Amino acid sequence: MTEPTPTRCASVAIIGRPNAGKSTLLNAILGEHLSIVTPKPQTTRKRVLGIHTTDATQLVFVDTPGVLKPRYRMQSAMMGYVSDTLAESDVICVVVDVTTVMEHDTVRDPLMETLIRPLVEKEHLPVILVLNKMDAVKQPQLVLPYMEEARHSGLYTRAIAVSAKSGREVDALVDLLAEFAPEGEFQYDPDSLSTLPQRFFVAELIREAIFHRYRDEIPYATDVQVIEFAEHSDAKWHITADITVERDTQKGILIGKGGEALKQIGIDAREKIEEFLEQPVFLELFVKVRSDWRNDRNQLANLGY
Ligand SMILES: Nc1nc2c(ncn2[C@@H]2O[C@H](COP(=O)(O)OP(=O)(O)OP(=O)(O)O)[C@@H](O)[C@H]2O)c(=O)[nH]1
Ligand SMILES: [Mg+2]
């Protein structure tokens, strides 16, 4: 009798600077719009877990907030999520925007390196450099020297060039990660995509709609909490959410004349939520002011940071 092939399972951290395309990459790997994506930096604020399972391998991805020097207490919490994720990972994907690499003419980034170096030197974790946004590079051969630089950096186990947007080489990345997955039992049901509750994704989709509709300060001063999430007999799910802002002026802008602005956000968000839940929903939004919540320890705790 032949032994069955042992299964493999790995926790894979997706880390990198804001806007590198980490969330887009997670979505491309899973083939689902799980983690919200916007053109603005600092979109992701918490850890977004996504599970990719094949016959023999389960990769448990954790998308994280972009790495930066914190200015607000909220950003300190965000960087805490990055460290926590790194501490629990078997493999690390460092995602960089290849156009930024070319601009700086190096893959080196001191802030990222202070995070990764101890994991490489003490824990001997495999770290994969993912050069993302290759679709934006006209001459792909110009990227080869940076892959070479990564190989000789003493930090990166491998380097791979992908496009999360077009999906190019994303399967190759998944195969590469599977090679580094240790033997072990699957951690989660092979059919599940995430362990986070639906209401988390609903709140995120509302935040995404706000990021898309407003420039500058409003998205950053905003947080969303789902208050009610209930199945109703008329088959429509009733969802109520609070949009938290820092100031009365922001509340005024979000609500708009005669409530028109808030109505538009509701329409945008509802469309995405219905697509995500595959279920018609009735969405009700309220705007609340909690002054300076991004710097207030108690407020942040209340908001789940
Ligand atoms: N051209 C191109 N754009 C991309 C690619 N991947 C992501 N983007 C764009 O880059 C922007 C940021 O993408 P996100 O996935 O939100 O980036 P992120 O690293 O998760 O950003 P934070 O959550 O803010 O740290 C969006 O406008 C994406 O559409 C890619 O492969 N090619
Ligand atoms: Mg993100």
Short mmCIF file of N, CA, C and O in Angstrom, two decimals, residues 225-278:
data_model
loop_
_atom_site.label_atom_id
_atom_site.label_comp_id
_atom_site.label_asym_id
_atom_site.label_seq_id
_atom_site.Cartn_x
_atom_site.Cartn_y
_atom_site.Cartn_z
N GLN A 225 -19.23 50.81 11.56
CA GLN A 225 -19.61 49.68 12.40
C GLN A 225 -20.99 49.18 11.99
O GLN A 225 -21.92 49.98 11.89
N VAL A 226 -21.10 47.89 11.78
CA VAL A 226 -22.41 47.31 11.51
C VAL A 226 -23.11 47.13 12.85
O VAL A 226 -22.57 46.53 13.77
N ILE A 227 -24.31 47.69 12.97
CA ILE A 227 -25.04 47.66 14.23
C ILE A 227 -26.07 46.53 14.23
O ILE A 227 -26.21 45.80 15.19
N GLU A 228 -26.76 46.42 13.11
CA GLU A 228 -27.78 45.36 13.01
C GLU A 228 -27.55 44.57 11.74
O GLU A 228 -27.26 45.14 10.68
N PHE A 229 -27.64 43.27 11.84
CA PHE A 229 -27.42 42.41 10.69
C PHE A 229 -28.41 41.28 10.84
O PHE A 229 -28.19 40.34 11.58
N ALA A 230 -29.57 41.43 10.18
CA ALA A 230 -30.65 40.47 10.49
C ALA A 230 -31.35 39.99 9.23
O ALA A 230 -31.61 40.76 8.31
N GLU A 231 -31.67 38.72 9.25
CA GLU A 231 -32.50 38.16 8.20
C GLU A 231 -33.94 38.49 8.50
O GLU A 231 -34.40 38.32 9.62
N HIS A 232 -34.64 38.99 7.48
CA HIS A 232 -36.05 39.31 7.68
C HIS A 232 -36.92 38.40 6.82
O HIS A 232 -36.46 37.84 5.85
N SER A 233 -38.17 38.33 7.20
CA SER A 233 -39.06 37.37 6.54
C SER A 233 -39.29 37.70 5.06
O SER A 233 -39.55 36.83 4.25
N ASP A 234 -39.16 39.00 4.71
CA ASP A 234 -39.37 39.36 3.31
C ASP A 234 -38.17 39.04 2.43
O ASP A 234 -38.06 39.53 1.31
N ALA A 235 -37.25 38.23 2.94
CA ALA A 235 -36.08 37.74 2.21
C ALA A 235 -34.96 38.78 2.09
O ALA A 235 -33.82 38.44 1.86
N LYS A 236 -35.30 40.04 2.29
CA LYS A 236 -34.24 41.05 2.29
C LYS A 236 -33.57 41.08 3.66
O LYS A 236 -34.26 41.12 4.67
N TRP A 237 -32.25 41.08 3.67
CA TRP A 237 -31.58 41.20 4.96
C TRP A 237 -31.50 42.67 5.33
O TRP A 237 -31.16 43.50 4.51
N HIS A 238 -31.81 42.93 6.59
CA HIS A 238 -31.83 44.30 7.09
C HIS A 238 -30.48 44.60 7.74
O HIS A 238 -30.11 43.97 8.72
N ILE A 239 -29.75 45.55 7.18
CA ILE A 239 -28.44 45.90 7.74
C ILE A 239 -28.44 47.38 8.13
O ILE A 239 -28.81 48.24 7.33
N THR A 240 -28.05 47.63 9.37
CA THR A 240 -27.92 49.00 9.84
C THR A 240 -26.46 49.24 10.21
O THR A 240 -25.84 48.39 10.86
N ALA A 241 -25.93 50.37 9.78
CA ALA A 241 -24.53 50.65 10.11
C ALA A 241 -24.35 52.10 10.52
O ALA A 241 -25.04 52.99 10.03
N ASP A 242 -23.39 52.30 11.43
CA ASP A 242 -22.99 53.65 11.84
C ASP A 242 -21.72 54.03 11.11
O ASP A 242 -20.76 53.26 11.09
N ILE A 243 -21.72 55.22 10.54
CA ILE A 243 -20.50 55.77 9.97
C ILE A 243 -19.98 56.79 10.99
O ILE A 243 -20.66 57.75 11.31
N THR A 244 -18.80 56.52 11.52
CA THR A 244 -18.23 57.42 12.52
C THR A 244 -17.27 58.41 11.87
O THR A 244 -16.43 58.02 11.07
N VAL A 245 -17.44 59.68 12.21
CA VAL A 245 -16.49 60.70 11.74
C VAL A 245 -15.96 61.48 12.95
O VAL A 245 -16.44 61.30 14.07
N GLU A 246 -14.99 62.36 12.69
CA GLU A 246 -14.36 63.07 13.80
C GLU A 246 -15.01 64.40 14.14
O GLU A 246 -14.87 64.89 15.25
N ARG A 247 -15.65 65.01 13.14
CA ARG A 247 -16.16 66.37 13.37
C ARG A 247 -17.54 66.58 12.75
O ARG A 247 -17.92 65.90 11.81
N ASP A 248 -18.26 67.58 13.27
CA ASP A 248 -19.59 67.92 12.75
C ASP A 248 -19.55 68.31 11.28
O ASP A 248 -20.46 67.97 10.52
N THR A 249 -18.47 69.02 10.88
CA THR A 249 -18.38 69.44 9.47
C THR A 249 -18.32 68.21 8.57
O THR A 249 -18.93 68.18 7.50
N GLN A 250 -17.58 67.19 9.01
CA GLN A 250 -17.48 65.96 8.21
C GLN A 250 -18.82 65.26 8.14
O GLN A 250 -19.20 64.71 7.10
N LYS A 251 -19.55 65.30 9.25
CA LYS A 251 -20.89 64.70 9.27
C LYS A 251 -21.77 65.40 8.23
O LYS A 251 -22.49 64.74 7.46
N GLY A 252 -21.69 66.74 8.21
CA GLY A 252 -22.48 67.52 7.26
C GLY A 252 -22.16 67.15 5.82
O GLY A 252 -23.06 66.98 4.99
N ILE A 253 -20.86 66.98 5.54
CA ILE A 253 -20.45 66.64 4.16
C ILE A 253 -20.97 65.25 3.79
O ILE A 253 -21.48 65.04 2.70
N LEU A 254 -20.83 64.32 4.72
CA LEU A 254 -21.25 62.93 4.44
C LEU A 254 -22.75 62.82 4.20
O LEU A 254 -23.20 62.04 3.36
N ILE A 255 -23.51 63.61 4.96
CA ILE A 255 -24.97 63.53 4.81
C ILE A 255 -25.42 64.30 3.56
O ILE A 255 -26.25 63.83 2.79
N GLY A 256 -24.81 65.46 3.36
CA GLY A 256 -25.12 66.26 2.17
C GLY A 256 -26.48 66.94 2.26
O GLY A 256 -27.24 66.73 3.21
N LYS A 257 -26.76 67.75 1.24
CA LYS A 257 -28.01 68.50 1.19
C LYS A 257 -29.18 67.54 1.10
O LYS A 257 -29.24 66.71 0.19
N GLY A 258 -30.08 67.63 2.09
CA GLY A 258 -31.26 66.77 2.06
C GLY A 258 -30.93 65.29 2.13
O GLY A 258 -31.73 64.44 1.73
N GLY A 259 -29.72 64.98 2.64
CA GLY A 259 -29.34 63.57 2.80
C GLY A 259 -28.91 62.90 1.51
O GLY A 259 -28.70 61.68 1.45
N GLU A 260 -28.71 63.71 0.46
CA GLU A 260 -28.44 63.16 -0.88
C GLU A 260 -27.09 62.41 -0.94
O GLU A 260 -26.99 61.35 -1.55
N ALA A 261 -26.06 62.97 -0.29
CA ALA A 261 -24.73 62.34 -0.35
C ALA A 261 -24.74 60.96 0.32
O ALA A 261 -24.22 59.98 -0.22
N LEU A 262 -25.37 60.91 1.49
CA LEU A 262 -25.44 59.64 2.22
C LEU A 262 -26.24 58.60 1.44
O LEU A 262 -25.90 57.41 1.43
N LYS A 263 -27.25 59.08 0.76
CA LYS A 263 -28.08 58.19 -0.04
C LYS A 263 -27.23 57.55 -1.15
O LYS A 263 -27.34 56.34 -1.39
N GLN A 264 -26.38 58.35 -1.77
CA GLN A 264 -25.52 57.83 -2.84
C GLN A 264 -24.55 56.78 -2.32
O GLN A 264 -24.32 55.75 -2.96
N ILE A 265 -23.97 57.05 -1.14
CA ILE A 265 -23.06 56.07 -0.54
C ILE A 265 -23.82 54.77 -0.28
O ILE A 265 -23.33 53.67 -0.54
N GLY A 266 -25.04 54.94 0.22
CA GLY A 266 -25.89 53.77 0.49
C GLY A 266 -26.14 52.95 -0.76
O GLY A 266 -26.09 51.72 -0.72
N ILE A 267 -26.37 53.64 -1.87
CA ILE A 267 -26.63 52.93 -3.14
C ILE A 267 -25.37 52.17 -3.59
O ILE A 267 -25.44 50.98 -3.92
N ASP A 268 -24.23 52.87 -3.57
CA ASP A 268 -22.95 52.23 -3.96
C ASP A 268 -22.68 51.00 -3.09
O ASP A 268 -22.34 49.93 -3.59
N ALA A 269 -22.79 51.21 -1.78
CA ALA A 269 -22.42 50.14 -0.84
C ALA A 269 -23.39 48.96 -0.96
O ALA A 269 -22.97 47.81 -0.96
N ARG A 270 -24.68 49.27 -1.09
CA ARG A 270 -25.67 48.20 -1.14
C ARG A 270 -25.41 47.26 -2.33
O ARG A 270 -25.48 46.05 -2.20
N GLU A 271 -25.07 47.88 -3.46
CA GLU A 271 -24.78 47.09 -4.65
C GLU A 271 -23.66 46.07 -4.38
O GLU A 271 -23.76 44.90 -4.71
N LYS A 272 -22.60 46.56 -3.76
CA LYS A 272 -21.45 45.69 -3.47
C LYS A 272 -21.78 44.65 -2.41
O LYS A 272 -21.32 43.51 -2.47
N ILE A 273 -22.58 45.05 -1.43
CA ILE A 273 -22.94 44.12 -0.35
C ILE A 273 -23.82 43.01 -0.90
O ILE A 273 -23.64 41.83 -0.56
N GLU A 274 -24.75 43.37 -1.76
CA GLU A 274 -25.64 42.35 -2.34
C GLU A 274 -24.85 41.36 -3.18
O GLU A 274 -25.12 40.17 -3.17
N GLU A 275 -23.85 41.88 -3.89
CA GLU A 275 -22.99 41.01 -4.69
C GLU A 275 -22.21 40.06 -3.77
O GLU A 275 -22.10 38.87 -4.05
N PHE A 276 -21.72 40.60 -2.68
CA PHE A 276 -20.90 39.81 -1.75
C PHE A 276 -21.75 38.74 -1.04
O PHE A 276 -21.35 37.58 -0.93
N LEU A 277 -22.93 39.14 -0.56
CA LEU A 277 -23.76 38.20 0.20
C LEU A 277 -24.64 37.34 -0.70
O LEU A 277 -25.24 36.37 -0.25
N GLU A 278 -24.70 37.71 -1.99
CA GLU A 278 -25.61 37.05 -2.95
C GLU A 278 -27.00 37.02 -2.37
O GLU A 278 -27.68 35.99 -2.33
#
